[in-house]
Coordinates of N, CA and C and ligand atoms in Angstrom, one line a residue:
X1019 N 4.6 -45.8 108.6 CA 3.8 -46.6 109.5 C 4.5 -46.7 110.9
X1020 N 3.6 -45.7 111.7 CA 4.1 -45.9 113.0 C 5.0 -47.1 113.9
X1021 N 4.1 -47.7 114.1 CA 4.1 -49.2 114.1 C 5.3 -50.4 114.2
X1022 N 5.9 -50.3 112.4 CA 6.7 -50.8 111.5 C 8.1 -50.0 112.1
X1023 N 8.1 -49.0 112.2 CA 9.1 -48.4 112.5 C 9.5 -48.2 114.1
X1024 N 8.9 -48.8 114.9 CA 8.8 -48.6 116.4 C 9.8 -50.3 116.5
X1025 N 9.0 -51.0 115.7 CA 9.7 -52.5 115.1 C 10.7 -52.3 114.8
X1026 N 11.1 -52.0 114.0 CA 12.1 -51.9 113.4 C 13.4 -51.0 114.1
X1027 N 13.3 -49.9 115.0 CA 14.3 -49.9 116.1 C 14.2 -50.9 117.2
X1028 N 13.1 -51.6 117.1 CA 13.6 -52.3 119.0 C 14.1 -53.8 118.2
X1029 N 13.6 -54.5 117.1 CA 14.2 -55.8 116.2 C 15.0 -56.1 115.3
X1030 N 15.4 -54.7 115.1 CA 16.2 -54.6 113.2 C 17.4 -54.6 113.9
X1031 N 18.3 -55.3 113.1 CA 20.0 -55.3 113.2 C 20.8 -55.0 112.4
X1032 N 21.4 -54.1 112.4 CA 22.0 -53.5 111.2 C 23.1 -54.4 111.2
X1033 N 23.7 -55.3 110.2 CA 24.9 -55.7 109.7 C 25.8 -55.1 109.3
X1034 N 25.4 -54.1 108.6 CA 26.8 -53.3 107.9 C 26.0 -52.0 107.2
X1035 N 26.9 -51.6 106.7 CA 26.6 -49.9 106.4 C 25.3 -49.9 105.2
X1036 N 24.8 -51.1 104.6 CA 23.5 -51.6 104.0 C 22.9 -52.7 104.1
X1037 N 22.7 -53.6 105.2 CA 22.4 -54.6 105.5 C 21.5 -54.9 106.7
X1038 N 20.0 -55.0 106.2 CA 19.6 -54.6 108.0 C 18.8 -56.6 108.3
X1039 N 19.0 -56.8 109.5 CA 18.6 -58.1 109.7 C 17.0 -57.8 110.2
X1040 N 16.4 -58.3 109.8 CA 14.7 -58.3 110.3 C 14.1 -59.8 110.1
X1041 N 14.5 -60.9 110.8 CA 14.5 -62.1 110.9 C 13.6 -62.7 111.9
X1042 N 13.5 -61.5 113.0 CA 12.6 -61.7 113.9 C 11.4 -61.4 113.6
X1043 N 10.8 -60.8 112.6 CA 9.5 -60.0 112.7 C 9.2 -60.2 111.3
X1044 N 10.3 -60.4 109.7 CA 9.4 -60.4 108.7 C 10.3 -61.6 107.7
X1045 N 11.4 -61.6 107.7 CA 12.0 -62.4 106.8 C 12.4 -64.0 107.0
X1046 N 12.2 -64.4 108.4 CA 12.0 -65.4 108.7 C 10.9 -65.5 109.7
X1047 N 11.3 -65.5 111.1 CA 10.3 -65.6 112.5 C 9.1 -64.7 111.7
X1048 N 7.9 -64.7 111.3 CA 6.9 -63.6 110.7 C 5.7 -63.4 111.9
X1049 N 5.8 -62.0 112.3 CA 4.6 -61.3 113.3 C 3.5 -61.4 112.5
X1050 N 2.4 -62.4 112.6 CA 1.3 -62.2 111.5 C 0.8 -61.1 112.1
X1051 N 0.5 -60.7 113.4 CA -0.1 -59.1 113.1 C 0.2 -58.1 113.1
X1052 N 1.2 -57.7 113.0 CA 2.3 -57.3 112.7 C 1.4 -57.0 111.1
X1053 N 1.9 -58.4 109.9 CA 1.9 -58.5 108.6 C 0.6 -58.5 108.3
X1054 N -0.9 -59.0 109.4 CA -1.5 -58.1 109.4 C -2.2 -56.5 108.7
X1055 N -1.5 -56.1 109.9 CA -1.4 -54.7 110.1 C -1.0 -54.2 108.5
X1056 N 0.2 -54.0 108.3 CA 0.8 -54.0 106.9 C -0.1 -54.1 105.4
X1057 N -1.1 -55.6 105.9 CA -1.5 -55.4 104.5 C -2.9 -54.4 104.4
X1058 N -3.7 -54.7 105.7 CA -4.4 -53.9 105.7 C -4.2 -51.9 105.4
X1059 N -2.8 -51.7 105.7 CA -2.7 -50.4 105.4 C -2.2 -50.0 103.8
X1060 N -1.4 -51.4 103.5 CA -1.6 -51.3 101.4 C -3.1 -51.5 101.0
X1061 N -3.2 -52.4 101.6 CA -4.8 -52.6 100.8 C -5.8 -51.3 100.6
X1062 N -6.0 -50.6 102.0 CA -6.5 -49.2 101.8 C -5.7 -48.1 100.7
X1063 N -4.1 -48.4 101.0 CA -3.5 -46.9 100.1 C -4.0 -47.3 98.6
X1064 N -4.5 -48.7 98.2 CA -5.1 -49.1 97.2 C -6.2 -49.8 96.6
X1065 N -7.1 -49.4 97.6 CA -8.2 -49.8 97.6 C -9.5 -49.5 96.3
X1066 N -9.1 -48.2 95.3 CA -9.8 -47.6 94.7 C -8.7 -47.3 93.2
X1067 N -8.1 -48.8 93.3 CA -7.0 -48.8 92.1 C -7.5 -50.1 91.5
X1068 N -8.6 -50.6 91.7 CA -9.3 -51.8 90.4 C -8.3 -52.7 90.6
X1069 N -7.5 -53.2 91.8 CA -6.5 -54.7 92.0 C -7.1 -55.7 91.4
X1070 N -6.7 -56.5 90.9 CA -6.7 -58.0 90.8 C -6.1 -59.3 91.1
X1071 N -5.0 -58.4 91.3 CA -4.1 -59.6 91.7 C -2.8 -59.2 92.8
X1072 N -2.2 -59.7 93.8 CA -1.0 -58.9 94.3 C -0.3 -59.9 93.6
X1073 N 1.0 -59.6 93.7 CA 2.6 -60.5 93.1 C 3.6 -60.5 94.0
X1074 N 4.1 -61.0 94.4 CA 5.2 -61.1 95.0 C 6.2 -61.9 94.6
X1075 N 7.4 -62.3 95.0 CA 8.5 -63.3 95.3 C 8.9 -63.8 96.2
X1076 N 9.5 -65.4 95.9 CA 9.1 -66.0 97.8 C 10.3 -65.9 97.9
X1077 N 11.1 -66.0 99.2 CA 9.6 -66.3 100.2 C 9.7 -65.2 100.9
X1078 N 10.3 -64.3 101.3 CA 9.8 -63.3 102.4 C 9.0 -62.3 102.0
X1079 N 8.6 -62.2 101.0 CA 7.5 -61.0 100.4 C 5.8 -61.9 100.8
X1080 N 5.9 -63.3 101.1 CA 4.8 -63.6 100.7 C 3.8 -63.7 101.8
X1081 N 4.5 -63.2 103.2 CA 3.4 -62.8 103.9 C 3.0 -61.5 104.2
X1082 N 3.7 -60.7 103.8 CA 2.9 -59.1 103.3 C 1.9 -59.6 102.5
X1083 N 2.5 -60.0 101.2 CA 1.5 -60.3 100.0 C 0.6 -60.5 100.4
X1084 N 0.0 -61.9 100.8 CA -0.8 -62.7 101.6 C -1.9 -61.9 102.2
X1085 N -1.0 -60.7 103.3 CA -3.0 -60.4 104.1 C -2.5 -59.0 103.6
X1086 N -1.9 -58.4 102.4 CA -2.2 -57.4 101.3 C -3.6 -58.2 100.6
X1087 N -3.7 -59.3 99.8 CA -4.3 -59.8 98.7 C -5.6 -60.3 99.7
X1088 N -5.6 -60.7 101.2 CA -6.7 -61.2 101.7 C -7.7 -60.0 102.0
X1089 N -7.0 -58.6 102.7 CA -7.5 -57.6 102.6 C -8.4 -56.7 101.7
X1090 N -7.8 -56.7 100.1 CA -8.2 -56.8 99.1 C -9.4 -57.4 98.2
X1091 N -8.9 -59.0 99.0 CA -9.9 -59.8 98.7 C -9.9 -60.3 97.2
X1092 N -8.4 -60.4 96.6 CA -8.0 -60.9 95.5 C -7.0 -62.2 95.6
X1093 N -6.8 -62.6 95.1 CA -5.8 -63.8 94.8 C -4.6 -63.2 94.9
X1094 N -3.3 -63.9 95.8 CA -2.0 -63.4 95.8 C -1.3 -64.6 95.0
X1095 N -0.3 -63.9 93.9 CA 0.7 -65.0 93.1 C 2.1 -64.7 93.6
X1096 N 2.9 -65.9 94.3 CA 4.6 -65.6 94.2 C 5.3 -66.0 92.8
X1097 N 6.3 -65.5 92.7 CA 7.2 -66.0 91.5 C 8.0 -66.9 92.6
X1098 N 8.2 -67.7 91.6 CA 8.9 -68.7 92.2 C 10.6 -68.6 91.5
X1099 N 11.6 -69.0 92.6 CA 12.9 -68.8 92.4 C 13.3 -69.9 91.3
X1100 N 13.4 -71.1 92.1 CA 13.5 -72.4 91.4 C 13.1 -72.8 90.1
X1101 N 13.7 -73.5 89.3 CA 12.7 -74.2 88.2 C 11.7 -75.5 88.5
X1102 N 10.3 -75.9 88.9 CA 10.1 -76.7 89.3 C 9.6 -77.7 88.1
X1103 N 9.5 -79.1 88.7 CA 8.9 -79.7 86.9 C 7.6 -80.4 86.8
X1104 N 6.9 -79.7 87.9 CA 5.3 -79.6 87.8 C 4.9 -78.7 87.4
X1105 N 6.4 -77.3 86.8 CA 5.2 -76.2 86.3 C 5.7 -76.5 84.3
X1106 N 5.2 -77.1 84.1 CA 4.9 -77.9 82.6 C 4.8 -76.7 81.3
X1107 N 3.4 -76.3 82.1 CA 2.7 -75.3 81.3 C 3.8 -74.3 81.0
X1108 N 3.1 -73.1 80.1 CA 3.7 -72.1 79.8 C 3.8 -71.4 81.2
X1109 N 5.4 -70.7 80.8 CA 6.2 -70.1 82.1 C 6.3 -68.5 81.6
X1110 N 6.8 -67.6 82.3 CA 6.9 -66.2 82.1 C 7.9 -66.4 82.9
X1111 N 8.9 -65.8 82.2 CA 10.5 -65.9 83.6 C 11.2 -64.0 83.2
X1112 N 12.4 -63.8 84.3 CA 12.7 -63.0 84.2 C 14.1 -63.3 85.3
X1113 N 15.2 -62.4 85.1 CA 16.8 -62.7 85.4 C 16.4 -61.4 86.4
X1114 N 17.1 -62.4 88.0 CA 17.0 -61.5 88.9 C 18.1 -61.5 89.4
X1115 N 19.0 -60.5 89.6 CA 20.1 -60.3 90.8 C 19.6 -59.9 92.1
X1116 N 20.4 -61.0 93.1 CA 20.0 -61.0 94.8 C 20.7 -60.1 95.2
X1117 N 20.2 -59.3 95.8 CA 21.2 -58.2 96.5 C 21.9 -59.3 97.8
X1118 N 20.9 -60.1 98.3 CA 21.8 -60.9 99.4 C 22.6 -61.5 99.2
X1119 N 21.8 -62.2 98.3 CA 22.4 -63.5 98.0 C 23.7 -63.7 96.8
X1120 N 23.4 -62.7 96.3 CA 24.7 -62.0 95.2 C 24.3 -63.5 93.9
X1121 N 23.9 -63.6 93.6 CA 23.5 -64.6 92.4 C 22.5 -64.1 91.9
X1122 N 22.8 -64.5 90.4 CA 21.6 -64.4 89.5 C 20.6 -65.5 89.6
X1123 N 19.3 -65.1 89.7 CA 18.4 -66.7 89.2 C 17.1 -65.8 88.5
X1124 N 16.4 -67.1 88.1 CA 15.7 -67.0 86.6 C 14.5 -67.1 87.8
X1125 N 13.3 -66.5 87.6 CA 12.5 -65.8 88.6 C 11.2 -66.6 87.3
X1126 N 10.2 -67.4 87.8 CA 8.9 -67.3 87.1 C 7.6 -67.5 87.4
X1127 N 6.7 -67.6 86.8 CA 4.9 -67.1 87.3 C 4.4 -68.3 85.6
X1128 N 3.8 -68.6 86.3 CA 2.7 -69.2 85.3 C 2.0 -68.1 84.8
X1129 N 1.7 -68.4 83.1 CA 1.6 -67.3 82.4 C -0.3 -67.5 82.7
X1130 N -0.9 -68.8 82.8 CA -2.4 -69.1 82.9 C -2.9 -68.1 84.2
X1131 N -2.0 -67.6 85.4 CA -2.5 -66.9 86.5 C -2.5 -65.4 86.1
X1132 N -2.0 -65.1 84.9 CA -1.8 -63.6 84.8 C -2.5 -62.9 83.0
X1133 N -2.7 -62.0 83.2 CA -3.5 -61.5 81.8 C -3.6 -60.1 81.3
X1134 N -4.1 -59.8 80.2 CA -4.4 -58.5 80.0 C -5.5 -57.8 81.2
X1135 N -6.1 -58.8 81.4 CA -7.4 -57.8 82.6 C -6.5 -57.6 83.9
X1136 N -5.7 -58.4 84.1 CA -5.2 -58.1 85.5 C -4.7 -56.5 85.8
X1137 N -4.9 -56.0 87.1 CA -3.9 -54.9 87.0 C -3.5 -55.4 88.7
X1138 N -2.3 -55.2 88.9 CA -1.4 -55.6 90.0 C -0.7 -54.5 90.8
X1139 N -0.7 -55.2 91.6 CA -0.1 -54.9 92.8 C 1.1 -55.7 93.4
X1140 N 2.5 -55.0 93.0 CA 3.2 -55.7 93.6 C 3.7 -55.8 95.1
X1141 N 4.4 -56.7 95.8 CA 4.7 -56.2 96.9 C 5.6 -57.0 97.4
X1142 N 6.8 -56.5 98.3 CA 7.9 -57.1 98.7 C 8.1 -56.6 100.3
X1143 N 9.5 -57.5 100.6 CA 9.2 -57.4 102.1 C 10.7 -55.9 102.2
X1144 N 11.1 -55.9 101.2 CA 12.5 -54.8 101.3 C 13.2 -54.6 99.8
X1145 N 13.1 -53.3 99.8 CA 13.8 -52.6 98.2 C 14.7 -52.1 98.5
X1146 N 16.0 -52.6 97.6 CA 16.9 -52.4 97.9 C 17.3 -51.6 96.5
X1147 N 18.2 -51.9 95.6 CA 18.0 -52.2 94.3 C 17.3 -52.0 93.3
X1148 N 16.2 -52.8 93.9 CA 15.0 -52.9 92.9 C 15.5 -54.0 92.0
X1149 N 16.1 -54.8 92.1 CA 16.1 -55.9 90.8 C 14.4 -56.9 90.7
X1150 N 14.5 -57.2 92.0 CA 13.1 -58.4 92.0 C 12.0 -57.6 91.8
X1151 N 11.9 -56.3 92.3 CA 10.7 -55.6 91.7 C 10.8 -55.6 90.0
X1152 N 11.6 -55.2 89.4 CA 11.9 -55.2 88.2 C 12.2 -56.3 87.3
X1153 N 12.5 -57.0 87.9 CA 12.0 -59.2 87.2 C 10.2 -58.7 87.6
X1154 N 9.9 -59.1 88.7 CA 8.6 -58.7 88.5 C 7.6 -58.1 87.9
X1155 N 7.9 -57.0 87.9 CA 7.2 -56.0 86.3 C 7.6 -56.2 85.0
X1156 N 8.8 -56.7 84.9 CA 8.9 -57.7 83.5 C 8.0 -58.6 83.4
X1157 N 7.6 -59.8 84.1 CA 6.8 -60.8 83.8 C 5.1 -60.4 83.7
X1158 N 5.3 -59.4 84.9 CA 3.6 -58.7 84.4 C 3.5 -58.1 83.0
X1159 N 4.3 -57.8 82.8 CA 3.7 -56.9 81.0 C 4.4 -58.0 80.0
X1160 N 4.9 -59.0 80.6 CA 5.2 -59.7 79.6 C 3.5 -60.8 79.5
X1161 N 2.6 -60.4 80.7 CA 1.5 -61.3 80.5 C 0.6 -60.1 80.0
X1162 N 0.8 -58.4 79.7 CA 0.2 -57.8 79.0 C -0.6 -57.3 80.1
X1163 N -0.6 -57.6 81.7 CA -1.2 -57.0 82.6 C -0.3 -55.4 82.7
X1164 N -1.1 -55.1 83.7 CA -1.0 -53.6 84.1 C -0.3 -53.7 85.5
X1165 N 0.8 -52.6 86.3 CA 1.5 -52.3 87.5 C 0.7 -51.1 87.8
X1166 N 0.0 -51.7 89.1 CA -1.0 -50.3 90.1 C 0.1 -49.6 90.3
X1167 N 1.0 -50.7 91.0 CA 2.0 -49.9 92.4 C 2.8 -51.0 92.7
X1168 N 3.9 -50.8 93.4 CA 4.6 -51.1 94.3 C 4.4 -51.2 95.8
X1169 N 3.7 -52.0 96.4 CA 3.9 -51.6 98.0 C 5.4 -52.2 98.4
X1170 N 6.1 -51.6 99.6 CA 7.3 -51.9 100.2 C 7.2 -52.2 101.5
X1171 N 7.6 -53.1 102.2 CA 7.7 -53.1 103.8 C 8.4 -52.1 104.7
X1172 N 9.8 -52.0 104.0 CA 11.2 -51.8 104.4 C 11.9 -51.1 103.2
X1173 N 11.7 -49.7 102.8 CA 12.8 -49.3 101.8 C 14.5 -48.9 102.3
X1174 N 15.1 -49.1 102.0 CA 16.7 -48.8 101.9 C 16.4 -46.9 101.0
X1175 N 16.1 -46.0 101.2 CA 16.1 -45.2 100.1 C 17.6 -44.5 100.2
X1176 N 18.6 -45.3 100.7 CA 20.0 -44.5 100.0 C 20.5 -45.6 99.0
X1177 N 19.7 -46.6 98.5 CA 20.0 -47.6 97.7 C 19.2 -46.8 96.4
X1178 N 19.2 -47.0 95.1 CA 18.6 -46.5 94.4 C 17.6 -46.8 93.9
X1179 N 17.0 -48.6 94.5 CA 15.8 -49.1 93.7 C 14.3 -48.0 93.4
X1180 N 14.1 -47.3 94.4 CA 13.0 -46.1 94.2 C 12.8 -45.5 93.3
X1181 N 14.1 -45.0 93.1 CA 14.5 -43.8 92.3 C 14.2 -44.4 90.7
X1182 N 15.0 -45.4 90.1 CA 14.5 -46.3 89.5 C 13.4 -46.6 89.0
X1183 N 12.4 -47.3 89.8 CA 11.3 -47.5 89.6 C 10.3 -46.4 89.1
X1184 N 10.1 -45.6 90.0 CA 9.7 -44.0 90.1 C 10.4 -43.5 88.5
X1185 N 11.1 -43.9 88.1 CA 11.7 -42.8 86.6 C 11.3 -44.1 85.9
X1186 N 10.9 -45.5 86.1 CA 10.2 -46.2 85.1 C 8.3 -45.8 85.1
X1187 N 8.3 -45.2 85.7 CA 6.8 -44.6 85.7 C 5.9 -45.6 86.9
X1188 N 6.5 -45.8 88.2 CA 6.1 -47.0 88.8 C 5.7 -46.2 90.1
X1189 N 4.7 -46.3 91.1 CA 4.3 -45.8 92.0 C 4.8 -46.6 93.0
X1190 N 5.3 -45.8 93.6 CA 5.9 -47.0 95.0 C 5.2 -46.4 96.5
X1191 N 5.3 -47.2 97.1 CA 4.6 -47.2 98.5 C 5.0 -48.0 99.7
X1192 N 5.9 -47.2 100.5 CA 6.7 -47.2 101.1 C 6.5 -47.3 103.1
X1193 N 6.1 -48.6 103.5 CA 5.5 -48.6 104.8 C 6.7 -47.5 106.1
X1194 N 8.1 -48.0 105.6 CA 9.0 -47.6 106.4 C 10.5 -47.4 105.6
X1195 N 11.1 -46.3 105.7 CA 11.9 -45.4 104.7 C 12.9 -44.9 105.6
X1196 N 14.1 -45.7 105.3 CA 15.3 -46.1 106.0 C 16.5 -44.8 105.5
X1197 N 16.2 -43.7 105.8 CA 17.5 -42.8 105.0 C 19.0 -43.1 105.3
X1198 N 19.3 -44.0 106.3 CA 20.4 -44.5 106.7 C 20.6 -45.6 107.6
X1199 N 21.6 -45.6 108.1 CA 22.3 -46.4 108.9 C 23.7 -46.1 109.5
X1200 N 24.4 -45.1 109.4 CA 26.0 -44.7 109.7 C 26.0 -45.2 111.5
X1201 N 27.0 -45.5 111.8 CA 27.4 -46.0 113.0 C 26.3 -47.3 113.7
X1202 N 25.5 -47.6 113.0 CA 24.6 -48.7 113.5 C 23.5 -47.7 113.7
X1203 N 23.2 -46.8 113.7 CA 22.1 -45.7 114.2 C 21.0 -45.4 113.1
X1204 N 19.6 -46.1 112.9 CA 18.4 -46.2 112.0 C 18.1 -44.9 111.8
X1205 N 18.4 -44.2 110.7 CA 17.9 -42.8 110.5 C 16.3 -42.9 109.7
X1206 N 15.1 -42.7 109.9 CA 14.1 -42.8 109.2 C 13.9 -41.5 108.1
X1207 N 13.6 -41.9 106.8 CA 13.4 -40.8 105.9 C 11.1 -40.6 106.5
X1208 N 10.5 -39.6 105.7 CA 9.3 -39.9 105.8 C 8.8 -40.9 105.1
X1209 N 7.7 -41.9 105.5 CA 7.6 -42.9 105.1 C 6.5 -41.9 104.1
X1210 N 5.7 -43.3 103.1 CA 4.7 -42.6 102.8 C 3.2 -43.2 102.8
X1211 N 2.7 -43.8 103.7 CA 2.1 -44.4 104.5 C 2.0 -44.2 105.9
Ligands
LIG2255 P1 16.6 -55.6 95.5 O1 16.2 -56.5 94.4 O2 15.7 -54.4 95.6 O3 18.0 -55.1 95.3 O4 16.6 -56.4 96.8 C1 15.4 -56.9 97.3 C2 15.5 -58.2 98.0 O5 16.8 -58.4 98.6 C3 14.5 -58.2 99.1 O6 13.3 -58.9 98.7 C4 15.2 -58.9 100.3 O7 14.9 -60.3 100.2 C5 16.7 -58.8 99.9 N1 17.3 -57.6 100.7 C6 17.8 -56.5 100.2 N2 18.4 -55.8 101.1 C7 18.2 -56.4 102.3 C8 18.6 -56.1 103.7 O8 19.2 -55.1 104.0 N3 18.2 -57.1 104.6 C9 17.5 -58.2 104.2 N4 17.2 -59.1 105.2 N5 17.2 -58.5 103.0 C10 17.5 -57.6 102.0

């Protein structure tokens, strides 16, 4: 995506040899049209895949998610990081390692929002890894729902979450496809969007 990637050289900050800051535009400060833009271009690469639901994790996935799922015209669910203790009901959890944040935490979704009819669509603001994608698709099939796809904002593809996913039988969809970083300098792979 044109666009995302025009963004992402004049906003993105590379920290270190895998670490890119996008604070201005998606992970904190959020360009709604901008995110926008974004969902309406998953929504179409998925438009004729029977969605029901998108998924995400908060918080920076949840305004892709958001005008992904308004686009669509389905309900968007985040997992939530925290344990909260208004969520009573039955829980679906799943053990996520942060690539940021370097800690494990227990990731969950109320099991009443998710089902055998659902088929989903997940979507995040950057795959690194792939851990939270993968807490993610654990809790969907642990509700017996179905994974459309993956949409991504921001892939890392010298990290290996893709690769991964893709050999778990997982369709990913990739707005903007980062082949590097060496010397501070954004190398783009082809996106696939
Ligand atoms: P993964 O689970 O794929 O290893 O990492 C995904 C999550 O870690 C993303 O949702 C994002 O919040 C965070 N993350 C991973 N790499 C980066 C990065 O380079 N920059 C930022 N800002 N967040 C990242």
């Amino acid at each position: 995506m044109k666009l995302l990637e025009e963004r992402i050289l004049k906003d993105g900050n590379v920290l270190s040899d895998s670490v890119l800051k996008v604070d201005s535009f998606l992970t904190h400060q959020v360009d709604y049209e901008l995110m926008q833009e974004i969902g309406q271009v998953l929504a179409d690469t998925y438009q004729d895949a029977g969605i029901t639901k998108v998924v995400t994790i908060e918080a920076s996935g949840i305004a892709p998610a958001l005008y992904t799922a308004s686009a669509l015209d389905v309900p968007m669910i985040f997992a939530k990081k925290h344990k909260n203790i208004t969520m009573t009901e039955g829980i679906l959890t799943a053990e996520v390692y942060s690539f940021t944040k370097q800690v494990t935490s227990t990731i969950s979704i109320a099991s009443k929002f998710l089902s055998q009819v659902d088929k989903v669509l997940i979507v995040d603001d950057i795959l690194a890894n792939g851990q939270a994608a993968k807490g993610l698709i654990e809790i969907i099939q642990q509700a017996g729902a179905q994974v459309a796809g993956l949409g991504i904002v921001i892939e890392k593809s010298f990290q290996p979450g893709r690769q991964e996913l893709e050999d778990q039988g997982i369709k990913v969809t990739s707005l903007a496809r980062l082949a590097s970083f060496a010397n501070g300098q954004i190398e783009f792979a082809e996106a696939d969007v």
